[in-house]
CSV table of C-alpha atoms in Angstrom, one decimal:
chain,number,residue,atom,x,y,z
V,2,UNK,CA,67.3,91.2,78.7
V,3,UNK,CA,68.2,93.4,75.9
V,4,UNK,CA,66.0,96.2,74.8
V,5,UNK,CA,65.3,94.4,71.4
V,6,UNK,CA,64.2,91.3,73.3
V,7,UNK,CA,61.9,93.3,75.6
V,8,UNK,CA,60.2,94.8,72.6
V,9,UNK,CA,59.9,91.5,70.8
V,10,UNK,CA,58.1,90.1,73.9
V,11,UNK,CA,56.0,93.3,74.3
V,12,UNK,CA,54.4,93.4,70.9
V,13,UNK,CA,52.7,89.9,71.0
V,14,UNK,CA,51.2,90.7,74.5
V,15,UNK,CA,49.6,93.9,73.2
V,16,UNK,CA,48.4,92.1,70.2
V,17,UNK,CA,46.7,89.4,72.3
V,18,UNK,CA,45.1,92.2,74.5
V,19,UNK,CA,43.9,94.0,71.4
V,20,UNK,CA,42.3,91.3,69.3
V,21,UNK,CA,41.8,88.1,71.5
V,22,UNK,CA,38.6,87.9,73.5
V,23,UNK,CA,39.0,88.9,77.3
V,24,UNK,CA,39.8,86.2,79.7
V,25,UNK,CA,39.2,87.3,83.4
V,26,UNK,CA,42.5,86.4,84.9
V,27,UNK,CA,44.9,86.0,81.9
V,28,UNK,CA,43.9,89.3,80.4
V,29,UNK,CA,44.8,91.0,83.8
V,30,UNK,CA,48.1,89.3,84.0
V,31,UNK,CA,48.8,90.2,80.3
V,32,UNK,CA,47.9,93.9,81.0
V,33,UNK,CA,50.1,94.0,84.0
V,34,UNK,CA,53.1,92.5,82.1
V,35,UNK,CA,52.6,95.1,79.2
V,36,UNK,CA,52.6,97.9,81.7
V,37,UNK,CA,55.7,96.7,83.4
V,38,UNK,CA,57.5,96.1,80.0
V,39,UNK,CA,56.6,99.7,78.9
V,40,UNK,CA,57.8,100.9,82.4
V,41,UNK,CA,61.2,99.0,81.9
V,42,UNK,CA,61.4,100.7,78.5
V,43,UNK,CA,61.0,104.2,80.1
V,44,UNK,CA,63.7,103.4,82.6
V,45,UNK,CA,66.1,102.2,80.0
V,46,UNK,CA,65.4,105.2,77.8
V,47,UNK,CA,65.6,107.8,80.6
V,48,UNK,CA,68.2,106.5,83.2
V,49,UNK,CA,71.7,106.1,82.2
V,50,UNK,CA,73.3,105.5,85.7
V,51,UNK,CA,73.2,102.4,87.8
V,52,UNK,CA,70.3,102.1,90.2
V,53,UNK,CA,69.6,100.0,93.2
V,54,UNK,CA,67.1,97.1,92.6
V,55,UNK,CA,64.4,98.9,94.6
V,56,UNK,CA,64.8,102.2,92.8
V,57,UNK,CA,64.6,100.4,89.4
V,58,UNK,CA,61.5,98.4,90.4
V,59,UNK,CA,59.9,101.5,91.8
V,60,UNK,CA,60.5,103.6,88.6
V,61,UNK,CA,59.5,100.7,86.4
V,62,UNK,CA,56.0,100.3,88.0
V,63,UNK,CA,55.3,104.0,88.3
V,64,UNK,CA,56.5,104.8,84.8
V,65,UNK,CA,54.3,101.9,83.5
V,66,UNK,CA,51.3,103.0,85.4
V,67,UNK,CA,51.7,106.5,84.0
V,68,UNK,CA,51.8,105.3,80.5
V,69,UNK,CA,48.1,104.1,80.5
V,70,UNK,CA,46.5,107.5,81.3
V,71,UNK,CA,49.1,109.3,79.2
V,72,UNK,CA,48.1,107.1,76.2
V,73,UNK,CA,44.4,107.7,77.0
V,74,UNK,CA,44.9,111.5,77.2
V,75,UNK,CA,46.7,111.4,73.8
V,76,UNK,CA,43.9,109.4,72.2
V,77,UNK,CA,41.3,111.8,73.5
V,78,UNK,CA,43.2,114.9,72.2
V,79,UNK,CA,43.6,113.6,68.8
V,80,UNK,CA,39.9,112.6,68.6
V,81,UNK,CA,40.2,108.7,68.7
V,82,UNK,CA,37.8,106.6,70.7
V,83,UNK,CA,39.4,105.3,74.0
V,84,UNK,CA,39.0,101.4,73.9
V,85,UNK,CA,41.1,98.2,74.2
V,86,UNK,CA,42.5,98.2,70.6
V,87,UNK,CA,43.3,101.9,70.6
V,88,UNK,CA,45.1,101.7,74.0
V,89,UNK,CA,47.0,98.7,72.8
V,90,UNK,CA,48.1,100.4,69.7
V,91,UNK,CA,49.1,103.5,71.6
V,92,UNK,CA,51.2,101.4,74.0
V,93,UNK,CA,52.9,99.8,71.1
V,94,UNK,CA,53.7,103.1,69.5
V,95,UNK,CA,55.2,104.3,72.9
V,96,UNK,CA,57.1,101.2,73.3
V,97,UNK,CA,58.6,101.4,70.0
V,98,UNK,CA,59.6,105.1,70.5
V,99,UNK,CA,61.2,104.3,73.8
V,100,UNK,CA,62.9,101.2,72.6
V,101,UNK,CA,64.4,103.0,69.6
V,102,UNK,CA,65.7,105.9,71.9
V,103,UNK,CA,67.1,103.4,74.4
V,104,UNK,CA,68.8,101.6,71.6
V,105,UNK,CA,70.1,104.7,69.9
V,106,UNK,CA,71.4,106.1,73.2
V,107,UNK,CA,73.3,103.1,74.2
V,108,UNK,CA,77.1,103.9,74.6
V,109,UNK,CA,79.4,102.2,72.1
V,110,UNK,CA,82.5,100.7,73.8
V,111,UNK,CA,85.7,102.4,72.5
V,112,UNK,CA,88.5,100.4,70.6
V,113,UNK,CA,90.9,98.9,73.0
V,114,UNK,CA,94.1,100.7,73.5
V,115,UNK,CA,97.5,98.9,72.8
V,116,UNK,CA,98.9,97.4,76.0
V,117,UNK,CA,101.1,99.7,78.0
V,118,UNK,CA,103.5,99.2,80.9
V,119,UNK,CA,101.6,98.6,84.0
V,120,UNK,CA,102.1,101.5,86.5
V,121,UNK,CA,104.1,100.8,89.4
V,122,UNK,CA,101.6,101.6,92.1
V,123,UNK,CA,97.9,101.7,91.1
V,124,UNK,CA,96.1,104.7,92.6
V,125,UNK,CA,94.5,104.0,95.8
V,126,UNK,CA,90.7,104.4,96.2
V,127,UNK,CA,89.7,107.6,98.1
V,128,UNK,CA,88.6,106.8,101.7
V,129,UNK,CA,85.0,106.6,102.2
V,130,UNK,CA,83.4,108.8,104.7
V,131,UNK,CA,81.6,106.8,107.4
V,132,UNK,CA,79.0,109.5,107.9
V,133,UNK,CA,78.0,109.4,104.2
V,134,UNK,CA,78.2,105.9,103.0
V,135,UNK,CA,78.0,105.7,99.1
V,136,UNK,CA,79.0,103.6,96.2
V,137,UNK,CA,81.7,104.3,93.5
V,138,UNK,CA,80.3,105.0,90.0
V,139,UNK,CA,82.6,105.6,87.0
V,140,UNK,CA,86.0,104.4,85.9
V,141,UNK,CA,88.9,104.9,88.2
V,142,UNK,CA,90.9,106.7,85.7
V,143,UNK,CA,88.3,109.5,85.5
V,144,UNK,CA,88.0,110.0,89.2
V,145,UNK,CA,84.6,108.7,89.7
V,146,UNK,CA,81.7,110.2,91.6
V,147,UNK,CA,80.0,109.2,94.9
V,148,UNK,CA,76.2,108.6,94.7
V,149,UNK,CA,74.2,108.2,97.8
V,150,UNK,CA,71.8,105.3,97.5
V,151,UNK,CA,69.1,106.8,99.5
V,152,UNK,CA,68.9,109.9,97.5
V,153,UNK,CA,69.0,107.9,94.2
V,154,UNK,CA,66.2,105.7,95.3
V,155,UNK,CA,64.1,108.7,96.5
V,156,UNK,CA,64.6,110.6,93.3
V,157,UNK,CA,63.9,107.6,91.1
V,158,UNK,CA,60.4,107.0,92.9
V,159,UNK,CA,59.5,110.6,93.7
V,160,UNK,CA,60.0,112.1,90.2
V,161,UNK,CA,57.6,109.6,88.5
V,162,UNK,CA,55.1,110.1,91.3
V,163,UNK,CA,55.2,113.9,91.0
V,164,UNK,CA,54.9,113.4,87.1
V,165,UNK,CA,51.8,111.1,87.7
V,166,UNK,CA,50.2,113.8,89.9
V,167,UNK,CA,50.8,116.4,87.4
V,168,UNK,CA,49.6,114.6,84.3
V,169,UNK,CA,46.6,113.0,86.1
V,170,UNK,CA,45.7,116.5,87.8
V,171,UNK,CA,46.0,118.2,84.4
V,172,UNK,CA,43.8,115.6,82.7
V,173,UNK,CA,41.2,116.0,85.3
V,174,UNK,CA,41.1,119.7,85.1
V,175,UNK,CA,40.9,119.8,81.5
V,176,UNK,CA,38.2,117.1,81.4
V,177,UNK,CA,36.1,119.0,84.0
V,178,UNK,CA,36.5,122.3,82.0
V,179,UNK,CA,35.3,120.8,78.7
V,180,UNK,CA,31.6,121.0,77.7
V,181,UNK,CA,29.6,118.1,78.6
V,182,UNK,CA,26.2,117.9,76.8
V,183,UNK,CA,23.3,116.4,78.7
V,184,UNK,CA,22.6,112.8,78.2
V,185,UNK,CA,19.6,112.3,75.8
V,186,UNK,CA,16.4,111.2,77.5
V,187,UNK,CA,14.7,107.9,76.7
V,188,UNK,CA,11.8,105.8,77.6
V,189,UNK,CA,12.0,101.9,77.2
V,190,UNK,CA,9.5,99.1,77.4
V,191,UNK,CA,10.5,95.5,78.0
V,192,UNK,CA,9.1,92.1,78.8
V,193,UNK,CA,9.6,91.3,82.6
V,194,UNK,CA,8.9,88.5,84.9
V,195,UNK,CA,8.2,85.2,83.2
V,196,UNK,CA,7.9,86.9,79.8
V,197,UNK,CA,11.5,88.0,80.1
V,198,UNK,CA,12.6,84.5,79.4
V,199,UNK,CA,10.4,83.9,76.2
V,200,UNK,CA,12.7,82.2,73.6
V,201,UNK,CA,10.3,81.0,71.0
V,202,UNK,CA,6.5,81.1,70.1
V,203,UNK,CA,4.1,81.2,73.1
V,204,UNK,CA,1.0,79.2,73.3
V,205,UNK,CA,-1.8,81.7,74.2
V,206,UNK,CA,-4.8,79.9,76.0
V,207,UNK,CA,-8.5,80.9,75.3
V,208,UNK,CA,-8.6,83.2,78.2
V,209,UNK,CA,-5.5,85.1,77.0
V,210,UNK,CA,-2.3,86.0,78.9
V,211,UNK,CA,-1.3,88.5,81.4
V,212,UNK,CA,2.0,89.7,80.2
V,213,UNK,CA,4.3,91.5,82.8
V,214,UNK,CA,6.2,94.6,81.5
V,215,UNK,CA,8.8,97.0,82.8
V,216,UNK,CA,8.8,100.8,81.8
V,217,UNK,CA,12.0,102.8,82.4
V,218,UNK,CA,12.3,106.4,81.7
V,219,UNK,CA,14.9,109.1,82.3
V,220,UNK,CA,15.8,112.5,81.1
V,221,UNK,CA,12.3,113.1,79.8
V,222,UNK,CA,9.4,115.1,81.4
V,223,UNK,CA,6.4,113.3,82.7
V,224,UNK,CA,3.8,112.5,80.1
V,225,UNK,CA,1.0,110.2,79.2
V,226,UNK,CA,1.3,107.5,76.4
V,227,UNK,CA,-1.0,105.1,74.8
V,228,UNK,CA,-0.5,101.5,75.6
V,229,UNK,CA,-1.6,99.3,72.8
V,230,UNK,CA,-1.6,95.5,72.0
V,231,UNK,CA,-1.3,94.5,68.3
V,232,UNK,CA,-1.7,90.9,67.1
V,233,UNK,CA,-0.3,90.7,63.6
V,234,UNK,CA,-1.7,94.1,61.9
V,235,UNK,CA,-4.8,94.5,64.0
V,236,UNK,CA,-5.3,96.0,67.4
V,237,UNK,CA,-6.3,93.4,70.0
V,238,UNK,CA,-8.1,96.0,72.1
V,239,UNK,CA,-8.5,99.9,72.4
V,240,UNK,CA,-5.5,101.7,73.8
V,241,UNK,CA,-5.4,103.0,77.3
V,242,UNK,CA,-3.4,105.9,78.6
V,243,UNK,CA,-0.5,105.2,80.9
V,244,UNK,CA,1.4,107.9,82.9
V,245,UNK,CA,5.2,107.6,82.2
V,246,UNK,CA,7.3,109.1,85.0
V,247,UNK,CA,10.9,109.0,85.7
V,248,UNK,CA,12.4,105.7,87.0
V,249,UNK,CA,11.2,102.3,86.5
V,250,UNK,CA,7.8,100.9,87.0
V,251,UNK,CA,6.0,97.5,86.4
V,252,UNK,CA,2.9,97.1,84.2
V,253,UNK,CA,0.8,94.2,83.2
V,254,UNK,CA,-1.1,93.9,80.0
V,255,UNK,CA,-3.8,91.5,78.9
V,256,UNK,CA,-3.0,89.7,75.5
V,257,UNK,CA,-6.2,87.9,74.1
V,258,UNK,CA,-5.9,84.7,72.1
V,259,UNK,CA,-5.7,85.0,68.5
V,260,UNK,CA,-8.7,84.0,66.4
V,261,UNK,CA,-6.8,81.2,64.6
V,262,UNK,CA,-3.9,78.9,65.4
V,263,UNK,CA,-1.5,80.5,63.1
V,264,UNK,CA,1.7,82.1,64.4
V,265,UNK,CA,1.4,85.8,64.9
V,266,UNK,CA,3.7,88.7,66.1
V,267,UNK,CA,2.4,90.2,69.4
V,268,UNK,CA,3.5,93.8,69.5
V,269,UNK,CA,3.0,95.8,72.7
V,270,UNK,CA,3.7,99.6,72.4
V,271,UNK,CA,3.8,102.4,74.8
V,272,UNK,CA,4.1,105.6,72.8
V,273,UNK,CA,7.3,105.3,70.7
V,274,UNK,CA,8.7,102.4,72.8
V,275,UNK,CA,7.6,98.8,72.0
V,276,UNK,CA,8.5,95.1,72.4
V,277,UNK,CA,7.5,92.0,70.6
V,278,UNK,CA,7.3,88.3,70.8
V,279,UNK,CA,5.4,85.7,68.7
V,280,UNK,CA,2.4,83.5,69.8
V,281,UNK,CA,-0.5,81.4,68.5
V,282,UNK,CA,-3.9,80.7,69.7
V,283,UNK,CA,-5.5,77.3,71.0
V,284,UNK,CA,-7.4,76.7,67.6
V,285,UNK,CA,-6.5,74.7,64.5
V,286,UNK,CA,-3.6,76.1,62.5
V,287,UNK,CA,-5.8,77.5,59.8
V,288,UNK,CA,-6.7,81.1,58.6
V,289,UNK,CA,-10.4,81.9,58.0
V,290,UNK,CA,-10.9,83.6,54.6
V,291,UNK,CA,-14.0,84.5,52.4
V,292,UNK,CA,-13.2,81.2,50.5
V,293,UNK,CA,-13.2,79.2,53.7
V,294,UNK,CA,-10.5,78.0,56.1
V,295,UNK,CA,-7.0,77.5,54.5
V,296,UNK,CA,-3.8,76.2,56.2
V,297,UNK,CA,-1.6,78.9,57.6
């Protein structure tokens, strides 16, 4: 496959990864394909000599895997958020640079020389040393060179591994030495149990409801907060103090039935944290006013 064709196949894959919704199996396959394509571009840009298939595959895989943390590190250095679209855009820029370098560095075939009289006896190939098996690289008229396949394979696989360790180690050390501000503390209040599945107005019986709650807190000192239930804009009962400690704990709160059958927001608050749902009482859907009951 030509380098231009490889680039033309890489761009649509990166576009799908950047803008299409994630699909569990397909997205992983596309990501692996994009990584291998970028690794192949690394190989074409940096290696100008023949390689064994195993060496080329190893170099392609390792170089492609290096590209992901390298792109993320560059995004972090320039102050961009590390996310799917930014990574895909960074890989596209990297693929473009590698493809352009590979195409620009491709040797151009020289013009054909005029036909000459064939030599009487072509030079014989130099004898191979049985103790050091090798393959012939280069044209015969330039003497050629002998390459050892094992050494070429080890270099092609070992050099990217060393680079990956250096890049990954440097990124880890730099990240650990950067200042890490403490996470802000929080206290949250949420409906739990059956109340967590509320999806519409709740019919509150005359005796009221026992609503289960879940309180979560982290990064804040232990304190005491007021638990208050409001029906509409009125407090349903006096507030009661509740100890807020680190971790998650369960609470239950009694919500009395509204005085009418109209729909009201039921707000439950614990200090600054709160949650809300809507409910109506078991009475006719009328509001009691000074002029008498009127429809809600």
